[in-house]
Coordinates of C-alpha atoms and ligand atoms in Angstrom, one line a residue:
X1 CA 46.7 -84.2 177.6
X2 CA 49.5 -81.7 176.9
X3 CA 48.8 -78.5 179.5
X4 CA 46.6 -76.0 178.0
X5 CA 47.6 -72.6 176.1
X6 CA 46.7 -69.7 178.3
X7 CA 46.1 -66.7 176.3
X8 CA 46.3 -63.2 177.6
X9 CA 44.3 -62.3 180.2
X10 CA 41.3 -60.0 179.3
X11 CA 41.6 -56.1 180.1
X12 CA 37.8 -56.2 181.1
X13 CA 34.5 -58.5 181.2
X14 CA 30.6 -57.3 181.0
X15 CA 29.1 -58.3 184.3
X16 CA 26.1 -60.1 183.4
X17 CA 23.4 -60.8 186.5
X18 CA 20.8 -63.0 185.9
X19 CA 19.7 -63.4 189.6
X20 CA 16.1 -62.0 188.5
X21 CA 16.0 -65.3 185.8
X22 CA 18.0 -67.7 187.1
X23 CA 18.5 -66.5 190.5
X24 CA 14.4 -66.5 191.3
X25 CA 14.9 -70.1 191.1
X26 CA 15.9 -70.7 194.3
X27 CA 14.1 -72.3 196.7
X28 CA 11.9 -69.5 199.0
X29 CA 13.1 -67.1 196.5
X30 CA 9.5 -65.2 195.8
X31 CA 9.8 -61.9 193.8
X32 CA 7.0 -59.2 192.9
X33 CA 7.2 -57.7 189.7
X34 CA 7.7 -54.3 192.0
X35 CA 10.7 -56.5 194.3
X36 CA 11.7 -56.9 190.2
X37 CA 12.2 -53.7 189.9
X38 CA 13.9 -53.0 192.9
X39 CA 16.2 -55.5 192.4
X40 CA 16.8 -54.5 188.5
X41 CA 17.6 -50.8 190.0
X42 CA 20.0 -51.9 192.8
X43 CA 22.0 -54.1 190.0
X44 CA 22.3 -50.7 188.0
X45 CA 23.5 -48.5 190.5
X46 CA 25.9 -51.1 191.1
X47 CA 26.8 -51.5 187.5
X48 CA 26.9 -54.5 185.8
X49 CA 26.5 -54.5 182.1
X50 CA 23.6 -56.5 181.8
X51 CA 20.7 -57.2 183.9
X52 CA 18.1 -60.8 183.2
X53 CA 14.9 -59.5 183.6
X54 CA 12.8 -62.5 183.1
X55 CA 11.5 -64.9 180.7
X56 CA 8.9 -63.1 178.9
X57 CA 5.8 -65.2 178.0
X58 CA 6.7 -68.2 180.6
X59 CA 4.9 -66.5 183.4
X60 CA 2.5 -62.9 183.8
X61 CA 4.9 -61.8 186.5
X62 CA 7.3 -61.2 183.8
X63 CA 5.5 -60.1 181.2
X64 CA 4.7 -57.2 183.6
X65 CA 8.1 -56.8 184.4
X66 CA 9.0 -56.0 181.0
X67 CA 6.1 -53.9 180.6
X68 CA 6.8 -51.1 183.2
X69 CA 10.1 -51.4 182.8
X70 CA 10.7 -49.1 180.9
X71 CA 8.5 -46.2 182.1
X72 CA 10.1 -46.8 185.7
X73 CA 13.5 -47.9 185.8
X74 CA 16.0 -45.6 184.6
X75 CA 18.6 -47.7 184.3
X76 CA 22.2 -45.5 184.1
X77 CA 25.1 -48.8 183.1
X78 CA 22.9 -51.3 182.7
X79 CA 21.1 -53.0 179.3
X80 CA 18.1 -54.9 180.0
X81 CA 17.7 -58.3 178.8
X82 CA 14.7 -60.7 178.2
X83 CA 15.7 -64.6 178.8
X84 CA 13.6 -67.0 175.8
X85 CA 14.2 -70.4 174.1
X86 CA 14.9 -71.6 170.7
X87 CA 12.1 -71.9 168.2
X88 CA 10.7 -75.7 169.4
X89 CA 11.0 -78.6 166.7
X90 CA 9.8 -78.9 163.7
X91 CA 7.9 -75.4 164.3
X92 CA 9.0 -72.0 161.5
X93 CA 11.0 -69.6 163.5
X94 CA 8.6 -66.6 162.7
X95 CA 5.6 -69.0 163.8
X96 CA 7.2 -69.5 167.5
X97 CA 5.4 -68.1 170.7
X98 CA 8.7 -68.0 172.9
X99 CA 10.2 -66.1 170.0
X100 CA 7.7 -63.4 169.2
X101 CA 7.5 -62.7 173.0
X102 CA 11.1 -61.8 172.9
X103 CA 10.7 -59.3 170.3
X104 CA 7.8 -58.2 172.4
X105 CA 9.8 -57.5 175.7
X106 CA 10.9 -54.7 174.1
X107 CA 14.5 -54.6 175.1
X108 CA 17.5 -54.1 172.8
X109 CA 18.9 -57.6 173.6
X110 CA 17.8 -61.1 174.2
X111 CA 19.3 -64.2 175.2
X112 CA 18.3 -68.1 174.0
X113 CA 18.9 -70.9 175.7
X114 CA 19.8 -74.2 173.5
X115 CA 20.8 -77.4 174.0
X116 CA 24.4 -78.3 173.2
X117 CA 24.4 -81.7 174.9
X118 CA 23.2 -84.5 172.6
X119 CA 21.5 -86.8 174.9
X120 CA 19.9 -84.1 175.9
X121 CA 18.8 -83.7 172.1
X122 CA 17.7 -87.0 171.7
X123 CA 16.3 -87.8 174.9
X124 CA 14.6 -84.6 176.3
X125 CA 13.8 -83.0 173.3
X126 CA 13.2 -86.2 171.0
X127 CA 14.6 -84.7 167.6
X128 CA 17.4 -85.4 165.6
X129 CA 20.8 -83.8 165.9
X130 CA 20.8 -82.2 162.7
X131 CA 17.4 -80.4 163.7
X132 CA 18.7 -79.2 166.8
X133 CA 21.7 -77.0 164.8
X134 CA 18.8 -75.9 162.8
X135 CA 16.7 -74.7 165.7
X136 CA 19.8 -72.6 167.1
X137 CA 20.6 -70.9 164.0
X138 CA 16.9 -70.4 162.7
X139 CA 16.3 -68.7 166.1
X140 CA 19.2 -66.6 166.5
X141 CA 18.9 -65.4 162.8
X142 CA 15.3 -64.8 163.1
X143 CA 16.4 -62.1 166.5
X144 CA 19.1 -60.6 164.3
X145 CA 16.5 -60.1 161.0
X146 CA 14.5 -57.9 164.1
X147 CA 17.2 -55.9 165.0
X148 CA 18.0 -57.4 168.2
X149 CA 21.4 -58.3 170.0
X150 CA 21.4 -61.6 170.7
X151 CA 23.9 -63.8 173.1
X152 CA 23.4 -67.6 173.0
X153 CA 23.0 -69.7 175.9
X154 CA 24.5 -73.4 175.3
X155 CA 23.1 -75.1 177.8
X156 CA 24.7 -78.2 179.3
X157 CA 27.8 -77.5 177.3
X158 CA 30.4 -78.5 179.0
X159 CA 28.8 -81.5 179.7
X160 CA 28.0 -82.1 175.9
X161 CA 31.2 -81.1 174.8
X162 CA 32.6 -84.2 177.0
X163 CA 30.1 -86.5 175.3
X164 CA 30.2 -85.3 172.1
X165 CA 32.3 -82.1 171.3
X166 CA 31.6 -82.4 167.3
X167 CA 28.0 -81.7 168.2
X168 CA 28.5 -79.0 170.9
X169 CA 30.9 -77.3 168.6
X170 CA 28.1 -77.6 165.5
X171 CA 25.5 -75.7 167.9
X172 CA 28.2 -73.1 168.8
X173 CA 28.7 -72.0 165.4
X174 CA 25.3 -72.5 164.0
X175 CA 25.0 -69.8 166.6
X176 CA 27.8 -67.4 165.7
X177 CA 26.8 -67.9 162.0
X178 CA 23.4 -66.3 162.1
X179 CA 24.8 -63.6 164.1
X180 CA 25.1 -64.4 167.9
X181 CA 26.9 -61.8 169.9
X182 CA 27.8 -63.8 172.7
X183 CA 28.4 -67.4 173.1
X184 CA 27.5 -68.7 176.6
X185 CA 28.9 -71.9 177.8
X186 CA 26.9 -72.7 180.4
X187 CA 27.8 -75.5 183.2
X188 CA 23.9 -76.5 183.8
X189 CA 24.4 -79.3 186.4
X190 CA 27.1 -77.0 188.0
X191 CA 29.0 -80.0 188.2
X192 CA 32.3 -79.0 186.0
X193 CA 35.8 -78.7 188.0
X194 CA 38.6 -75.6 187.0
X195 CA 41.0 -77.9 184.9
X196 CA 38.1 -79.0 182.7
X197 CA 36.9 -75.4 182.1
X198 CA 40.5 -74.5 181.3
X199 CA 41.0 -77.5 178.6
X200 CA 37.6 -77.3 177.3
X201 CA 38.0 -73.4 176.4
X202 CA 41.6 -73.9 174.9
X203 CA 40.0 -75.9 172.7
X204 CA 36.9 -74.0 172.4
X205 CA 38.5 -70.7 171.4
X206 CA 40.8 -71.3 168.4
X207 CA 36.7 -72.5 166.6
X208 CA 35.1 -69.2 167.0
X209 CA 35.6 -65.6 167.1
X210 CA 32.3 -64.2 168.7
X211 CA 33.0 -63.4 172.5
X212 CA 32.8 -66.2 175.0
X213 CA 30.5 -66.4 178.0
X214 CA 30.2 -68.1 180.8
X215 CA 27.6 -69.1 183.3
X216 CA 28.6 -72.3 185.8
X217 CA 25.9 -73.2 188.5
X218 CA 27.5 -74.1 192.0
X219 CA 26.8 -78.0 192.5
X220 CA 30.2 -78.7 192.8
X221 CA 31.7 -75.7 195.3
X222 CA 34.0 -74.7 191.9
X223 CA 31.4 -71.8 190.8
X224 CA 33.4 -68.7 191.3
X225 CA 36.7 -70.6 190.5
X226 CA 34.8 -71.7 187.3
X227 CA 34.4 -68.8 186.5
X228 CA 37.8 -66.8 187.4
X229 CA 39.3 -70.0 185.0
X230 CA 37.0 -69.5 182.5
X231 CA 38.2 -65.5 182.2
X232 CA 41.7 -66.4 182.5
X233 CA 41.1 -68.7 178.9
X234 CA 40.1 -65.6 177.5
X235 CA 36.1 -65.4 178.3
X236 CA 34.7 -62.2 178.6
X237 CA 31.1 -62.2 179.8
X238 CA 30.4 -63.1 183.2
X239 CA 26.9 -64.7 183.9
X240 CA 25.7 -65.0 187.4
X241 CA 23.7 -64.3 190.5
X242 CA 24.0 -61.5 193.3
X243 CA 24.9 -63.7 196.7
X244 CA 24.9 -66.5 194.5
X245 CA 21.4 -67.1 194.5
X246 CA 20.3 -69.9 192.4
X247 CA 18.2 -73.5 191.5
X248 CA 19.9 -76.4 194.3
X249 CA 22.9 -75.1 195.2
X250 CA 23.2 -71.7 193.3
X251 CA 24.8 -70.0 190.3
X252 CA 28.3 -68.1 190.1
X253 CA 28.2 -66.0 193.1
X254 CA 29.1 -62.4 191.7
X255 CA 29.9 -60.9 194.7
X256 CA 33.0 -63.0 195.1
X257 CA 33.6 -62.7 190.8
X258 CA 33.7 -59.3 190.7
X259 CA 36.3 -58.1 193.3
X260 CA 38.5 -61.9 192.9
X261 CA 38.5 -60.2 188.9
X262 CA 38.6 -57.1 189.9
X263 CA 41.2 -56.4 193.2
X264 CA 42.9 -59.9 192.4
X265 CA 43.4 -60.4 188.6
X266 CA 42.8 -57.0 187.3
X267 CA 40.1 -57.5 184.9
X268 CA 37.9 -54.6 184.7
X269 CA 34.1 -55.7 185.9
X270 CA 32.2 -52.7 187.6
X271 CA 33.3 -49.2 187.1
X272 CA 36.4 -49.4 190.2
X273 CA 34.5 -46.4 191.6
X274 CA 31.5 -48.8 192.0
X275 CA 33.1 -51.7 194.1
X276 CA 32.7 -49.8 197.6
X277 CA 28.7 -50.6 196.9
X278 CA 29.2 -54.2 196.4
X279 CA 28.4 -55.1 200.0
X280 CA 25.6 -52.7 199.9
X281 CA 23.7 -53.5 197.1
X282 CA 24.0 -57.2 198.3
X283 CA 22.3 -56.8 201.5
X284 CA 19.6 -54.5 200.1
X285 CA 19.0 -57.4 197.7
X286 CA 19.1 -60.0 200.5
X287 CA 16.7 -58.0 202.4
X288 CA 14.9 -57.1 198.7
X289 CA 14.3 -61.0 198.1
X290 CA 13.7 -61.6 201.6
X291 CA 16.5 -64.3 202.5
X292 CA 18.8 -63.7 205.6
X293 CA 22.3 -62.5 204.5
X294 CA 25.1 -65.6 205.1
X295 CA 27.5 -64.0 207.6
X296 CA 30.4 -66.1 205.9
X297 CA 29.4 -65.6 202.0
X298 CA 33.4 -63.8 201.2
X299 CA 33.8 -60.4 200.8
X300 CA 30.0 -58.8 201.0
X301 CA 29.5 -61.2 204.6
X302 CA 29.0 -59.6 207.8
X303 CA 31.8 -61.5 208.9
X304 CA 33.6 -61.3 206.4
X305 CA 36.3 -59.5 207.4
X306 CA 35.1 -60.0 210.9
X307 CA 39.1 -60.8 212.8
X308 CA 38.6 -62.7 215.6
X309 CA 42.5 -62.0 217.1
X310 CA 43.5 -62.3 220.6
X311 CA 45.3 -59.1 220.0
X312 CA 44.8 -55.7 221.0
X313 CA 42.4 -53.6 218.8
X314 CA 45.3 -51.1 218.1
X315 CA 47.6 -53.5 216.4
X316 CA 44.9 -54.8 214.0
X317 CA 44.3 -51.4 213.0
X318 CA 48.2 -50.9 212.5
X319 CA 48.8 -53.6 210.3
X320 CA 45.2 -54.9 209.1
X321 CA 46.7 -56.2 205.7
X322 CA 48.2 -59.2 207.7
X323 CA 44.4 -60.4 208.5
X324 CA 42.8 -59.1 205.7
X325 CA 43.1 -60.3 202.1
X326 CA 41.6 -57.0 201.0
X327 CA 40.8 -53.9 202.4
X328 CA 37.5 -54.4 203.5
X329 CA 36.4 -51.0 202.4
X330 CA 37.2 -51.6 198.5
X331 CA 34.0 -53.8 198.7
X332 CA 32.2 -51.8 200.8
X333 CA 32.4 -53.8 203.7
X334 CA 34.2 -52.6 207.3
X335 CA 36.4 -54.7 209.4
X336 CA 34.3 -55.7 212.5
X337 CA 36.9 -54.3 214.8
X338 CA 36.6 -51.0 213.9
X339 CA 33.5 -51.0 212.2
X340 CA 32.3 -47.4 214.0
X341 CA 35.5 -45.7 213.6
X342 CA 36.2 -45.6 210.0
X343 CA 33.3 -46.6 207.5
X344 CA 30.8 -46.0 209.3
X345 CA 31.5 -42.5 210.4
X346 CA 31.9 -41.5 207.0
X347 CA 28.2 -42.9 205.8
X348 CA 27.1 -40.8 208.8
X349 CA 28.5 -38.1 207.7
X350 CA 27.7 -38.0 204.2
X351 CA 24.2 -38.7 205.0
X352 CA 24.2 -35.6 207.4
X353 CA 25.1 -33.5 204.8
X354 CA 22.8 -34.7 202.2
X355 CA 20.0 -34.4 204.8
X356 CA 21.5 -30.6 205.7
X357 CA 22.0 -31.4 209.3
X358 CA 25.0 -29.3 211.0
X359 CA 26.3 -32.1 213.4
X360 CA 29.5 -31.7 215.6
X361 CA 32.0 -34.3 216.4
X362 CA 30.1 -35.1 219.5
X363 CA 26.8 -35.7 217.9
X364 CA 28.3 -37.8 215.0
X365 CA 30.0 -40.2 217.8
X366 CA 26.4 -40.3 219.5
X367 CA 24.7 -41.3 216.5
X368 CA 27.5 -44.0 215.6
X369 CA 27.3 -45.5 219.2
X370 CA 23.3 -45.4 219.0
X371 CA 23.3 -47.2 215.8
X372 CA 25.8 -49.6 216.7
X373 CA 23.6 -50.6 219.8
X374 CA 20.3 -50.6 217.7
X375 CA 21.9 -52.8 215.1
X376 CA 23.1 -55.1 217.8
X377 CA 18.8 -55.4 218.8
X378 CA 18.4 -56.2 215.2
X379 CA 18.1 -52.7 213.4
X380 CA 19.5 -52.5 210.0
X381 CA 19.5 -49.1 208.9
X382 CA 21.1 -50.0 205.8
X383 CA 17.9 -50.9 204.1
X384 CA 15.7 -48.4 206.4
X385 CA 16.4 -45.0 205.1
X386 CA 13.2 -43.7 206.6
X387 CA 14.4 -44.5 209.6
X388 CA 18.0 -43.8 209.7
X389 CA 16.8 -39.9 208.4
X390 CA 14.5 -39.9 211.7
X391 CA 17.1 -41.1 214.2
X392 CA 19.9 -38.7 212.6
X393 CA 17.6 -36.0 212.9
X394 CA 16.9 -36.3 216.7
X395 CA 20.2 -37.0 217.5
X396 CA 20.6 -33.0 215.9
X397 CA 18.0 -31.8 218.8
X398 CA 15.2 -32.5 216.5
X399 CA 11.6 -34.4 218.4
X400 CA 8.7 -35.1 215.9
X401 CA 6.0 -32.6 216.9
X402 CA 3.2 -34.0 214.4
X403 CA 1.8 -36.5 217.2
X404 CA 2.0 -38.3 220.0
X405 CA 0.6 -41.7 220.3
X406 CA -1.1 -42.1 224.2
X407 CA -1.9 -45.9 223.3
X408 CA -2.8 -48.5 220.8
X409 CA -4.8 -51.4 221.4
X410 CA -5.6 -54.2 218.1
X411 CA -7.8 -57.4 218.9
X412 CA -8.4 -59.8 216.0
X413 CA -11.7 -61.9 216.3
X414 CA -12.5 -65.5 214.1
X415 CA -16.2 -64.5 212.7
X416 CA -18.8 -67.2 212.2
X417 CA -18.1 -67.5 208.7
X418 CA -14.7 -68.2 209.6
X419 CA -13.2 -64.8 208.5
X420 CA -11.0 -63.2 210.6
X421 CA -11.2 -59.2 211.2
X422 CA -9.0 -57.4 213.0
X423 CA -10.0 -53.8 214.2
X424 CA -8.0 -51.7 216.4
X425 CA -8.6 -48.1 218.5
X426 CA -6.0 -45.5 218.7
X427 CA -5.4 -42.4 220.7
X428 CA -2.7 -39.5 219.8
X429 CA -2.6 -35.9 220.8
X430 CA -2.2 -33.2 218.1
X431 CA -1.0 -30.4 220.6
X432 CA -3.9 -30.3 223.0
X433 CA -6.3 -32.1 221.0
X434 CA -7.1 -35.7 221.8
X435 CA -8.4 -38.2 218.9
X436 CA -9.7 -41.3 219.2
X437 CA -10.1 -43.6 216.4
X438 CA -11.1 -47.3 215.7
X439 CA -10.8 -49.0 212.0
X440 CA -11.1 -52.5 210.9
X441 CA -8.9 -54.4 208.7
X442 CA -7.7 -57.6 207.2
X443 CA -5.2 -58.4 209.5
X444 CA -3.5 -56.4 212.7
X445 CA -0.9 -54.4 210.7
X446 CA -3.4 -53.3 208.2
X447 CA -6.4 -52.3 211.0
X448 CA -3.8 -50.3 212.8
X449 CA -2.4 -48.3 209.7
X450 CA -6.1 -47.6 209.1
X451 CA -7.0 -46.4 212.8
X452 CA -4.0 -44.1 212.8
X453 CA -4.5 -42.8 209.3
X454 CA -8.2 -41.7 210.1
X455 CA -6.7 -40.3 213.5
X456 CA -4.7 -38.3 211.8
X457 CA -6.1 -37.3 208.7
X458 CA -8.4 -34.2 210.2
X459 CA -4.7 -32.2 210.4
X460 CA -3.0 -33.9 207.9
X461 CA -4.7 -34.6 204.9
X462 CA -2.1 -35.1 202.5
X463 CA -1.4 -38.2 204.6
X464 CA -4.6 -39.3 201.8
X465 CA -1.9 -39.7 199.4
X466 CA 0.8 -42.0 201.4
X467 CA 0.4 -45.9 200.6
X468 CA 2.5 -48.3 202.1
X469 CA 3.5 -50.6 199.1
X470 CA 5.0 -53.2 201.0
X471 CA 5.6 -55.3 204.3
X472 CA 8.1 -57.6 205.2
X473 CA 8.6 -59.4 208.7
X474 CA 11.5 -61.6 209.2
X475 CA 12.4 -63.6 212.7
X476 CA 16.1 -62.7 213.8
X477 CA 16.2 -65.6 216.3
X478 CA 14.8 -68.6 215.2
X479 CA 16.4 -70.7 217.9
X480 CA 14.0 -69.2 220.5
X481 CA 10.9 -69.8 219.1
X482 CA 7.7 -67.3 219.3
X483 CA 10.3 -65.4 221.9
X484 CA 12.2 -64.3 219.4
X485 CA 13.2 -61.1 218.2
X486 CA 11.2 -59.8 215.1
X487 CA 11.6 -56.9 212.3
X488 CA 9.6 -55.4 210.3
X489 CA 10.4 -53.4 207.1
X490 CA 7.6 -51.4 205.5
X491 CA 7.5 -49.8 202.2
X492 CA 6.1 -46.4 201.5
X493 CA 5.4 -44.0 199.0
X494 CA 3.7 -40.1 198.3
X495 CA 3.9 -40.8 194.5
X496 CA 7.1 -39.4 194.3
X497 CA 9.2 -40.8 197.3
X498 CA 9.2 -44.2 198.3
X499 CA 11.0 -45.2 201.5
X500 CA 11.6 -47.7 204.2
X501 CA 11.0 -48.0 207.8
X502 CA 11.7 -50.2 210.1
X503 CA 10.8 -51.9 213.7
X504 CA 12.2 -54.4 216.2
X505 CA 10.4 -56.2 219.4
X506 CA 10.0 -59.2 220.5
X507 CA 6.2 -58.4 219.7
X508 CA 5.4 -58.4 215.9
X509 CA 2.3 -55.6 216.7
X510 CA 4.9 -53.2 218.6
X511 CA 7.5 -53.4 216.1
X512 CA 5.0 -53.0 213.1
X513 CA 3.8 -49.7 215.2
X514 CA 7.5 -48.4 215.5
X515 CA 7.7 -49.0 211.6
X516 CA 4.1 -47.5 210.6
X517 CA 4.2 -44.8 213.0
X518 CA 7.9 -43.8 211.7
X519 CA 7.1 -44.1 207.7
X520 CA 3.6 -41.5 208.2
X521 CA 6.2 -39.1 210.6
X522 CA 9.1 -39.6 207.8
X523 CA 5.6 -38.9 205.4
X524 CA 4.9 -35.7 207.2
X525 CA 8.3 -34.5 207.3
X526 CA 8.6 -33.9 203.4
X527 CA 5.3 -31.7 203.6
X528 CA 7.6 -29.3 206.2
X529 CA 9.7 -26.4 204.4
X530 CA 13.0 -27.4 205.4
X531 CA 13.3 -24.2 208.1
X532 CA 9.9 -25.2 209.0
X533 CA 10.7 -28.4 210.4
X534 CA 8.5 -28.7 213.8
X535 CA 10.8 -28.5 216.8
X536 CA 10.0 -29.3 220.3
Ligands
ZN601 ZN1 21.5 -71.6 184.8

């Protein structure tokens, strides 16, 4: 086979995450529609083009997803799209359930998935060929008649193109005929290698003019490289997953696409401004879908640019670029050596100012030092911004004056019946008043929220209107057992905040007290007039 024709490189590609599709696949991947939206607002403020939502009508999760959608995410680059199938077999387009609950999502685009592959045709769905081309066009005309944008997922086709490229290439244009924006080759078995992406695209692209997507699963380590290859023969929408989250092994990590297109080819992905959140984002998502970050996933990893020299400190920071393949700070990431000194004094900073808190040179290396320490226990601020707002405050002088907790005590019980109640008494001082309060609950957590909550409620009512929306406990250690270290993350929200605290112990009850105790002081706090703040 002669070498392939490479034609120019693309000036930019549309970003296209489908980690809340594709992604949720994953094994112990588990997603609320509220996590949903989280997730679909963190991929905005990093930028991509296009966001997955779901696969409206395949599951009630979704169809929720796209029903508050758009009443509660304000979504600034990206354009939300609902995931469906072609019309099914002998079935009228206009008759089809999948269909009709596209249009129903109520998004401006949709994407269909069809099969390009003919064994899959003939085997899987049991129809003829010739049916198949139908079901593709029918579909994607049908989306078009409603006024919908429409990109085409052809599933398995680099696979099917090997077996039967006249078929693969009839699907394709079936596609582009009845009006198909994009035209998605997708690498379903994730099993594809660079030099066949690059030959099958050269002789992909002369046959169609609609843009070319891609979207290449992991199964065979070539993902991202898939991908980069696929770009370079003149693609220019990039399907994948945040961290690379995915069925098996995982889909296109975007994390490594975005900066290997954008620092490394120059193919505009994410506004530039918008790479420095790429590590970021990724974490708050990791944390988001509750999986633990991989320390060596490239670029957005916490060792990433982690150098392990036996050289003095100094001369690393002289001449990083001969251990680094990119500054670690165009991706938002810090090199491990100096990871106080230079990004994470600016974060400090800039969060000082946003919060209005005057804080010298002296205070500002105090708070770095403190936070490098508590991170070190297990703290990760990043994700707690409750938290990080409490600590930057009292390194400014600032104590909490609202309570003070003298004790806490929770005992859980196994009733007859076999259910188990927890109930729990708590004593804080308001000033010189002492309260004393005992609730039950469902479980510790929830018995201790409720003790405090009626402690405190006599001074504080408008603590009646804070909810904590979620809870989320993950084991840091897992080597050690029930000795290891464990953090809690709790959700909050007034209505019109929401935020995040957090707790670490070695004791799940005292590190869900540091993060309950913290979100109803961070609570109180917003009720203060800023000169009002309580001091000590
Ligand atoms: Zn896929």
């Amino acid at each position: 086979m002669s070498r392939a024709e490479i034609p120019p490189l693309p000036a930019a590609v549309d970003i296209y995450d489908t980690t809340l599709r594709d992604g949720s696949q994953q094994e112990g991947l588990s997603l609320t529609v509220d996590d949903k939206l989280r997730v679909a607002a963190q991929l905005d403020l990093l930028g991509v083009a296009y966001i997955e939502g779901g696969w409206p009508g395949a599951n009630p999760k979704d169809d929720e997803f796209f029903q508050r959608a758009p009443a509660e995410l304000k979504l600034e680059t990206a354009t939300l799209v609902a995931f469906g199938s072609t019309r099914r077999a002998g079935r009228k387009a206009d008759e089809d359930d999948s269909l009709r609950n596209l249009v129903k999502a109520n998004t401006s685009a949709v994407c269909i998935v069809a099969k390009s592959w003919d064994r899959h045709v003939l085997e899987a769905l049991r129809t003829d060929l010739d049916e198949a081309v139908a079901m593709a066009f029918d579909s994607v005309e049908f989306l078009r008649n409603t006024g919908l944008r429409v990109f085409f997922d052809a599933e398995h086709f680099f696979d099917g193109f090997k077996a039967n490229p006249e078929f693969a290439m009839r699907v394709l244009r079936a596609a582009e005929e009845a009006g198909a924006e994009a035209l998605v080759l997708c690498d379903t078995n994730g099993g594809t290698l660079p030099h066949e992406v690059e030959e099958i695209i050269s002789l992909v692209r002369p046959q169609v003019s609609a843009q070319i997507g891609l979207h290449f699963h992991n199964d065979g380590g070539c993902g991202v490289a898939n991908t980069l290859m696929g770009v370079r023969m003149g693609a220019t929408q990039v399907q994948g997953c945040i961290n690379g989250y995915g069925e098996r092994t995982g889909n296109a990590d975007l994390c490594a696409a975005i900066p290997d297109l954008t620092l490394k080819m120059g193919v505009q992905t994410i506004e530039r401004e918008r790479l420095g959140r790429l590590t970021p984002v990724a974490h708050h998502i990791a944390e988001l879908v509750n999986i633990a970050p991989n320390p060596s996933q490239p670029y957005v990893g916490q060792s990433a640019f982690a150098t392990k020299a036996g050289l003095h400190t100094s001369a690393i920071a002289r001449s990083r670029d001969l251990y680094e393949h990119v500054p670690a700070e165009d991706v938002g990431n810090s090199s491990r050596v100096m990871v106080s000194e230079l990004s994470g004094r600016s974060t400090v900073q800039m969060k000082a100012q946003e919060l209005g808190l005057d804080l010298d040179a002296v205070a500002l290396v105090e708070i770095l030092e403190r936070l490098k320490a508590l991170e070190h226990e297990g703290y990760h601020f990043e994700v707690a911004d409750g938290s990080l707002e409490l600590l930057m405050r009292e390194a400014s002088g600032w104590r909490q004056a609202f309570f003070r907790a003298e004790s806490y005590r929770v005992i859980t019980e196994q009733r007859e019946d076999g259910r188990f109640v927890a109930e729990a008494t708590v004593k804080v001082w308001m000033g010189d008043d002492r309260v004393v309060a005992t609730a039950e609950g469902n479980g510790p957590v929830n018995a201790l929220d409720a003790a405090l909550r009626q402690a405190l409620g006599g001074r504080f009512p408008q603590l009646a209107t804070v909810h904590l929306t979620d809870y989320k406990v993950r084991v840091l250690d897992t080597s050690k057992g029930t000795g290891a270290i464990t953090r809690v993350l709790i959700d909050s929200t007034d209505g019109e905040r929401v935020w995040t605290t957090i707790g670490v112990s070695e004791n799940i009850i005292e590190a869900s007290w540091e993060a309950l105790t913290s979100s109803l002081v961070y609570a109180l706090l917003g009720h203060v007039p800023a000169e009002g703040v309580p001091e000590v």
